[in-house]
């Protein structure tokens, strides 16, 4: 069993417990009552943006399977507010419980504190989770190509758009990028961390980003330690970077986000 398989097994168990507490029809009612979703695609640049800026997706992340405990984060809403002040374009909140020590309670706290689009970051393997994300005010959900077959990917992406949200469709290989593009993904991430082994290879991004179709927002995921890594990603085609560990461990995340944005913008201008 791979690391990804093990995570998903736990996700399914936790999902069944939540489903028992909130029946599907009740969840749909709550989703219909949620405030209208914000446009995360536009916030990340969209198809018409000249792409001279590098957007930052700043993540509220306590723990990871590869690094263990990262930060206590007793006040996720306060951290998210700092991200917003620092210039983040989107905020990501981990809600997976077992490996990341996240929760929907964290998500709710952040939603109440900021006006930016929010990514509900979890391992989505059932349509219930997509409705659940909307019911909690999510604007963006994560769809991991390695965790879904083509029918699920198309169906979940269509449901996401039907509910007015966007999806960050995560890939790790050329074949997964092709699958994401065929499904109609508009925001495509390249995760340089292999979720089956947890190995990281920053050079992977440069070889894959050019395969993503024009008009899609290109997101670099994992491996950002400093502005130099952001510059590397931007130089090779990233329109946005998703950063968790480097920000939650930084005493001045506002400044770090500004530095990442500046480094990315310089790299994008140089390649233009």
mmCIF file of C-alpha atoms in Angstrom:
data_model
loop_
_atom_site.group_PDB
_atom_site.id
_atom_site.type_symbol
_atom_site.label_atom_id
_atom_site.label_comp_id
_atom_site.label_asym_id
_atom_site.label_seq_id
_atom_site.Cartn_x
_atom_site.Cartn_y
_atom_site.Cartn_z
ATOM 1 C CA UNK A 1 0.000 0.000 0.000
ATOM 2 C CA UNK A 2 1.367 3.440 -0.938
ATOM 3 C CA UNK A 3 1.295 6.468 1.367
ATOM 4 C CA UNK A 4 -1.517 7.913 -0.761
ATOM 5 C CA UNK A 5 -3.532 4.693 -0.449
ATOM 6 C CA UNK A 6 -3.117 4.730 3.326
ATOM 7 C CA UNK A 7 -4.203 8.374 3.599
ATOM 8 C CA UNK A 8 -7.278 7.755 1.447
ATOM 9 C CA UNK A 9 -8.290 4.734 3.527
ATOM 10 C CA UNK A 10 -8.362 6.953 6.612
ATOM 11 C CA UNK A 11 -10.168 9.721 4.721
ATOM 12 C CA UNK A 12 -12.933 7.295 3.765
ATOM 13 C CA UNK A 13 -13.409 6.170 7.372
ATOM 14 C CA UNK A 14 -13.629 9.746 8.622
ATOM 15 C CA UNK A 15 -15.992 10.629 5.777
ATOM 16 C CA UNK A 16 -18.422 7.901 6.795
ATOM 17 C CA UNK A 17 -18.501 9.263 10.348
ATOM 18 C CA UNK A 18 -19.355 12.759 9.061
ATOM 19 C CA UNK A 19 -21.939 11.360 6.654
ATOM 20 C CA UNK A 20 -23.673 9.684 9.585
ATOM 21 C CA UNK A 21 -23.870 13.031 11.379
ATOM 22 C CA UNK A 22 -24.971 15.137 8.383
ATOM 23 C CA UNK A 23 -27.091 13.266 5.802
ATOM 24 C CA UNK A 24 -26.508 14.090 2.144
ATOM 25 C CA UNK A 25 -29.813 15.926 1.672
ATOM 26 C CA UNK A 26 -29.113 18.108 4.691
ATOM 27 C CA UNK A 27 -25.656 18.839 3.330
ATOM 28 C CA UNK A 28 -27.132 19.944 0.008
ATOM 29 C CA UNK A 29 -29.513 22.264 1.858
ATOM 30 C CA UNK A 30 -26.585 23.817 3.729
ATOM 31 C CA UNK A 31 -24.618 24.228 0.503
ATOM 32 C CA UNK A 32 -27.535 26.061 -1.097
ATOM 33 C CA UNK A 33 -27.600 28.488 1.838
ATOM 34 C CA UNK A 34 -23.866 29.232 1.776
ATOM 35 C CA UNK A 35 -22.680 32.625 0.489
ATOM 36 C CA UNK A 36 -21.860 32.719 -3.228
ATOM 37 C CA UNK A 37 -18.381 31.389 -3.997
ATOM 38 C CA UNK A 38 -15.519 33.734 -4.812
ATOM 39 C CA UNK A 39 -13.735 33.356 -8.154
ATOM 40 C CA UNK A 40 -10.452 31.633 -7.359
ATOM 41 C CA UNK A 41 -9.599 31.283 -11.063
ATOM 42 C CA UNK A 42 -9.668 35.063 -11.479
ATOM 43 C CA UNK A 43 -7.791 35.540 -8.191
ATOM 44 C CA UNK A 44 -4.990 33.338 -9.515
ATOM 45 C CA UNK A 45 -4.758 35.214 -12.793
ATOM 46 C CA UNK A 46 -7.284 33.582 -15.082
ATOM 47 C CA UNK A 47 -6.855 33.284 -18.810
ATOM 48 C CA UNK A 48 -6.668 37.016 -19.568
ATOM 49 C CA UNK A 49 -4.063 38.050 -17.015
ATOM 50 C CA UNK A 50 -0.738 39.184 -18.508
ATOM 51 C CA UNK A 51 0.868 36.869 -15.933
ATOM 52 C CA UNK A 52 3.480 39.391 -14.806
ATOM 53 C CA UNK A 53 2.709 38.611 -11.197
ATOM 54 C CA UNK A 54 3.325 35.453 -9.249
ATOM 55 C CA UNK A 55 0.363 34.581 -7.035
ATOM 56 C CA UNK A 56 0.784 32.890 -3.663
ATOM 57 C CA UNK A 57 -1.597 30.279 -2.273
ATOM 58 C CA UNK A 58 -0.754 30.426 1.434
ATOM 59 C CA UNK A 59 -1.546 27.329 3.456
ATOM 60 C CA UNK A 60 -2.696 26.773 7.040
ATOM 61 C CA UNK A 61 -0.932 23.496 7.760
ATOM 62 C CA UNK A 62 -0.028 22.041 11.153
ATOM 63 C CA UNK A 63 1.519 18.743 10.167
ATOM 64 C CA UNK A 64 2.508 16.591 7.200
ATOM 65 C CA UNK A 65 3.264 12.885 6.684
ATOM 66 C CA UNK A 66 6.766 13.710 5.441
ATOM 67 C CA UNK A 67 7.870 16.282 8.037
ATOM 68 C CA UNK A 68 5.663 15.529 11.041
ATOM 69 C CA UNK A 69 4.642 18.476 13.227
ATOM 70 C CA UNK A 70 5.255 21.833 11.530
ATOM 71 C CA UNK A 71 3.550 24.402 13.743
ATOM 72 C CA UNK A 72 0.980 24.383 16.523
ATOM 73 C CA UNK A 73 -1.258 27.076 14.931
ATOM 74 C CA UNK A 74 -3.529 27.708 17.895
ATOM 75 C CA UNK A 75 -5.214 30.521 15.941
ATOM 76 C CA UNK A 76 -5.738 29.506 12.293
ATOM 77 C CA UNK A 77 -7.959 32.525 11.676
ATOM 78 C CA UNK A 78 -5.249 34.891 12.915
ATOM 79 C CA UNK A 79 -2.635 33.233 10.707
ATOM 80 C CA UNK A 80 -4.933 33.446 7.699
ATOM 81 C CA UNK A 81 -5.534 37.147 8.388
ATOM 82 C CA UNK A 82 -1.773 37.676 8.315
ATOM 83 C CA UNK A 83 -1.603 35.851 4.995
ATOM 84 C CA UNK A 84 -4.310 38.126 3.627
ATOM 85 C CA UNK A 85 -2.471 41.253 4.804
ATOM 86 C CA UNK A 86 0.719 39.929 3.215
ATOM 87 C CA UNK A 87 -0.866 39.750 -0.219
ATOM 88 C CA UNK A 88 -1.798 36.082 -0.646
ATOM 89 C CA UNK A 89 -4.188 35.512 -3.549
ATOM 90 C CA UNK A 90 -5.827 32.395 -2.097
ATOM 91 C CA UNK A 91 -5.649 30.708 1.297
ATOM 92 C CA UNK A 92 -5.539 26.927 1.606
ATOM 93 C CA UNK A 93 -6.722 25.183 4.761
ATOM 94 C CA UNK A 94 -5.886 21.539 5.436
ATOM 95 C CA UNK A 95 -8.944 19.688 6.710
ATOM 96 C CA UNK A 96 -7.605 16.108 6.679
ATOM 97 C CA UNK A 97 -7.434 14.949 10.294
ATOM 98 C CA UNK A 98 -5.181 11.922 10.641
ATOM 99 C CA UNK A 99 -2.006 12.876 8.786
ATOM 100 C CA UNK A 100 -2.308 16.680 8.737
ATOM 101 C CA UNK A 101 -4.112 17.437 12.020
ATOM 102 C CA UNK A 102 -6.583 19.643 10.164
ATOM 103 C CA UNK A 103 -10.330 20.024 10.502
ATOM 104 C CA UNK A 104 -13.418 21.657 9.070
ATOM 105 C CA UNK A 105 -13.473 23.712 12.291
ATOM 106 C CA UNK A 106 -10.179 25.269 11.182
ATOM 107 C CA UNK A 107 -11.725 25.973 7.807
ATOM 108 C CA UNK A 108 -14.794 27.606 9.348
ATOM 109 C CA UNK A 109 -12.626 29.836 11.534
ATOM 110 C CA UNK A 110 -10.595 30.988 8.545
ATOM 111 C CA UNK A 111 -13.701 31.528 6.419
ATOM 112 C CA UNK A 112 -15.088 33.869 9.066
ATOM 113 C CA UNK A 113 -11.828 35.842 9.227
ATOM 114 C CA UNK A 114 -10.837 36.555 5.613
ATOM 115 C CA UNK A 115 -12.405 37.649 2.344
ATOM 116 C CA UNK A 116 -10.005 35.846 0.004
ATOM 117 C CA UNK A 117 -10.980 32.711 -1.926
ATOM 118 C CA UNK A 118 -10.414 29.592 0.188
ATOM 119 C CA UNK A 119 -9.158 26.190 -0.883
ATOM 120 C CA UNK A 120 -10.533 23.295 1.145
ATOM 121 C CA UNK A 121 -7.405 21.113 1.023
ATOM 122 C CA UNK A 122 -8.294 17.468 1.458
ATOM 123 C CA UNK A 123 -8.259 14.154 -0.376
ATOM 124 C CA UNK A 124 -11.563 14.269 -2.229
ATOM 125 C CA UNK A 125 -12.746 10.800 -3.230
ATOM 126 C CA UNK A 126 -16.527 11.198 -2.920
ATOM 127 C CA UNK A 127 -18.982 13.826 -4.165
ATOM 128 C CA UNK A 128 -20.162 14.274 -0.575
ATOM 129 C CA UNK A 129 -16.871 16.060 0.168
ATOM 130 C CA UNK A 130 -17.393 18.537 -2.658
ATOM 131 C CA UNK A 131 -20.871 19.424 -1.427
ATOM 132 C CA UNK A 132 -19.386 19.587 2.075
ATOM 133 C CA UNK A 133 -16.746 22.050 0.934
ATOM 134 C CA UNK A 134 -19.395 24.338 -0.557
ATOM 135 C CA UNK A 135 -21.551 24.072 2.549
ATOM 136 C CA UNK A 136 -18.600 25.370 4.575
ATOM 137 C CA UNK A 137 -17.971 28.266 2.203
ATOM 138 C CA UNK A 138 -15.138 26.864 0.077
ATOM 139 C CA UNK A 139 -14.366 28.498 -3.260
ATOM 140 C CA UNK A 140 -11.821 25.957 -4.442
ATOM 141 C CA UNK A 141 -11.358 22.223 -3.884
ATOM 142 C CA UNK A 142 -8.435 19.884 -4.512
ATOM 143 C CA UNK A 143 -8.764 17.042 -7.013
ATOM 144 C CA UNK A 144 -5.733 14.743 -7.067
ATOM 145 C CA UNK A 145 -5.512 12.945 -10.402
ATOM 146 C CA UNK A 146 -3.565 10.028 -8.889
ATOM 147 C CA UNK A 147 -6.464 9.368 -6.499
ATOM 148 C CA UNK A 148 -9.236 9.384 -9.139
ATOM 149 C CA UNK A 149 -10.121 7.524 -12.303
ATOM 150 C CA UNK A 150 -11.082 9.501 -15.416
ATOM 151 C CA UNK A 151 -14.827 9.197 -14.814
ATOM 152 C CA UNK A 152 -14.483 10.433 -11.222
ATOM 153 C CA UNK A 153 -12.226 13.281 -12.284
ATOM 154 C CA UNK A 154 -14.658 14.513 -14.936
ATOM 155 C CA UNK A 155 -17.659 14.063 -12.659
ATOM 156 C CA UNK A 156 -16.090 15.814 -9.664
ATOM 157 C CA UNK A 157 -14.804 18.656 -11.819
ATOM 158 C CA UNK A 158 -18.234 19.124 -13.376
ATOM 159 C CA UNK A 159 -19.907 19.133 -9.953
ATOM 160 C CA UNK A 160 -17.358 21.638 -8.652
ATOM 161 C CA UNK A 161 -18.146 24.010 -11.520
ATOM 162 C CA UNK A 162 -21.892 23.386 -11.160
ATOM 163 C CA UNK A 163 -21.633 24.566 -7.551
ATOM 164 C CA UNK A 164 -19.813 27.713 -8.687
ATOM 165 C CA UNK A 165 -16.406 26.693 -7.358
ATOM 166 C CA UNK A 166 -13.090 25.995 -9.022
ATOM 167 C CA UNK A 167 -10.781 23.013 -8.621
ATOM 168 C CA UNK A 168 -7.039 22.834 -8.232
ATOM 169 C CA UNK A 169 -6.356 19.667 -10.203
ATOM 170 C CA UNK A 170 -3.123 18.187 -8.920
ATOM 171 C CA UNK A 171 -0.739 16.206 -11.115
ATOM 172 C CA UNK A 172 2.691 14.637 -10.779
ATOM 173 C CA UNK A 173 3.378 13.108 -14.193
ATOM 174 C CA UNK A 174 2.946 13.940 -17.886
ATOM 175 C CA UNK A 175 0.173 11.358 -18.163
ATOM 176 C CA UNK A 176 -1.695 12.953 -15.254
ATOM 177 C CA UNK A 177 -1.405 16.398 -16.858
ATOM 178 C CA UNK A 178 -2.924 14.997 -20.046
ATOM 179 C CA UNK A 179 -5.771 13.486 -18.028
ATOM 180 C CA UNK A 180 -6.370 16.773 -16.218
ATOM 181 C CA UNK A 181 -6.432 18.696 -19.497
ATOM 182 C CA UNK A 182 -8.788 16.173 -21.106
ATOM 183 C CA UNK A 183 -11.176 16.561 -18.167
ATOM 184 C CA UNK A 184 -11.269 20.332 -18.705
ATOM 185 C CA UNK A 185 -9.197 21.488 -15.733
ATOM 186 C CA UNK A 186 -8.575 25.248 -15.652
ATOM 187 C CA UNK A 187 -6.221 25.325 -12.654
ATOM 188 C CA UNK A 188 -3.564 22.626 -12.890
ATOM 189 C CA UNK A 189 -0.974 22.026 -10.193
ATOM 190 C CA UNK A 190 2.271 20.130 -10.533
ATOM 191 C CA UNK A 191 3.154 18.621 -7.178
ATOM 192 C CA UNK A 192 6.872 17.872 -7.092
ATOM 193 C CA UNK A 193 6.225 15.614 -4.112
ATOM 194 C CA UNK A 194 5.325 12.072 -5.079
ATOM 195 C CA UNK A 195 2.350 11.298 -2.844
ATOM 196 C CA UNK A 196 2.988 7.585 -3.155
ATOM 197 C CA UNK A 197 6.514 7.787 -1.708
ATOM 198 C CA UNK A 198 6.712 11.385 -0.337
ATOM 199 C CA UNK A 199 9.951 11.991 -2.279
ATOM 200 C CA UNK A 200 10.474 15.568 -3.556
ATOM 201 C CA UNK A 201 12.170 16.539 -6.814
ATOM 202 C CA UNK A 202 12.069 20.274 -7.616
ATOM 203 C CA UNK A 203 13.482 19.664 -11.106
ATOM 204 C CA UNK A 204 10.302 17.783 -12.014
ATOM 205 C CA UNK A 205 8.371 21.026 -12.463
ATOM 206 C CA UNK A 206 10.503 22.364 -15.302
ATOM 207 C CA UNK A 207 9.945 19.224 -17.334
ATOM 208 C CA UNK A 208 6.178 19.176 -16.896
ATOM 209 C CA UNK A 209 4.864 22.752 -16.727
ATOM 210 C CA UNK A 210 5.173 23.323 -20.476
ATOM 211 C CA UNK A 211 2.777 20.446 -21.083
ATOM 212 C CA UNK A 212 -0.100 22.310 -19.393
ATOM 213 C CA UNK A 213 -2.456 23.867 -21.987
ATOM 214 C CA UNK A 214 -2.518 27.610 -22.596
ATOM 215 C CA UNK A 215 -5.260 29.355 -20.646
ATOM 216 C CA UNK A 216 -4.880 27.163 -17.579
ATOM 217 C CA UNK A 217 -3.388 28.589 -14.410
ATOM 218 C CA UNK A 218 -0.154 26.721 -13.623
ATOM 219 C CA UNK A 219 0.462 26.096 -9.922
ATOM 220 C CA UNK A 220 3.734 24.811 -8.472
ATOM 221 C CA UNK A 221 3.156 22.707 -5.358
ATOM 222 C CA UNK A 222 5.590 21.583 -2.641
ATOM 223 C CA UNK A 223 9.267 22.182 -2.134
ATOM 224 C CA UNK A 224 9.252 25.949 -1.526
ATOM 225 C CA UNK A 225 11.849 26.794 1.105
ATOM 226 C CA UNK A 226 12.703 30.357 0.136
ATOM 227 C CA UNK A 227 12.436 33.028 -2.574
ATOM 228 C CA UNK A 228 15.003 31.220 -4.731
ATOM 229 C CA UNK A 229 12.693 28.222 -5.056
ATOM 230 C CA UNK A 230 9.806 30.513 -5.995
ATOM 231 C CA UNK A 231 12.009 32.180 -8.607
ATOM 232 C CA UNK A 232 12.875 28.760 -10.026
ATOM 233 C CA UNK A 233 9.227 27.810 -10.384
ATOM 234 C CA UNK A 234 8.245 31.156 -11.911
ATOM 235 C CA UNK A 235 11.120 30.985 -14.393
ATOM 236 C CA UNK A 236 9.797 27.639 -15.618
ATOM 237 C CA UNK A 237 6.179 28.645 -16.121
ATOM 238 C CA UNK A 238 4.436 28.866 -12.743
ATOM 239 C CA UNK A 239 1.682 31.456 -12.390
ATOM 240 C CA UNK A 240 1.200 30.601 -8.712
ATOM 241 C CA UNK A 241 2.905 28.697 -5.913
ATOM 242 C CA UNK A 242 1.261 26.824 -3.062
ATOM 243 C CA UNK A 243 3.307 27.265 0.115
ATOM 244 C CA UNK A 244 2.658 25.750 3.518
ATOM 245 C CA UNK A 245 5.676 24.710 5.575
ATOM 246 C CA UNK A 246 7.832 27.746 4.750
ATOM 247 C CA UNK A 247 5.049 30.106 5.863
ATOM 248 C CA UNK A 248 3.799 28.369 9.009
ATOM 249 C CA UNK A 249 7.381 28.178 10.279
ATOM 250 C CA UNK A 250 8.117 31.831 9.469
ATOM 251 C CA UNK A 251 7.692 34.426 12.203
ATOM 252 C CA UNK A 252 6.864 37.034 9.586
ATOM 253 C CA UNK A 253 4.689 35.312 6.972
ATOM 254 C CA UNK A 254 3.442 38.641 5.587
ATOM 255 C CA UNK A 255 6.981 39.594 4.636
ATOM 256 C CA UNK A 256 7.705 36.138 3.237
ATOM 257 C CA UNK A 257 4.651 36.299 0.961
ATOM 258 C CA UNK A 258 5.731 39.716 -0.311
ATOM 259 C CA UNK A 259 9.244 38.385 -0.983
ATOM 260 C CA UNK A 260 7.890 35.344 -2.804
ATOM 261 C CA UNK A 261 5.681 37.530 -4.965
ATOM 262 C CA UNK A 262 8.535 39.874 -5.833
ATOM 263 C CA UNK A 263 10.891 37.015 -6.692
ATOM 264 C CA UNK A 264 8.267 35.402 -8.883
ATOM 265 C CA UNK A 265 7.381 38.630 -10.668
ATOM 266 C CA UNK A 266 11.041 39.251 -11.506
ATOM 267 C CA UNK A 267 11.394 35.760 -12.934
ATOM 268 C CA UNK A 268 8.204 36.088 -14.974
ATOM 269 C CA UNK A 269 9.320 39.444 -16.359
ATOM 270 C CA UNK A 270 12.670 37.938 -17.334
ATOM 271 C CA UNK A 271 11.027 35.129 -19.298
ATOM 272 C CA UNK A 272 8.471 37.433 -21.003
#
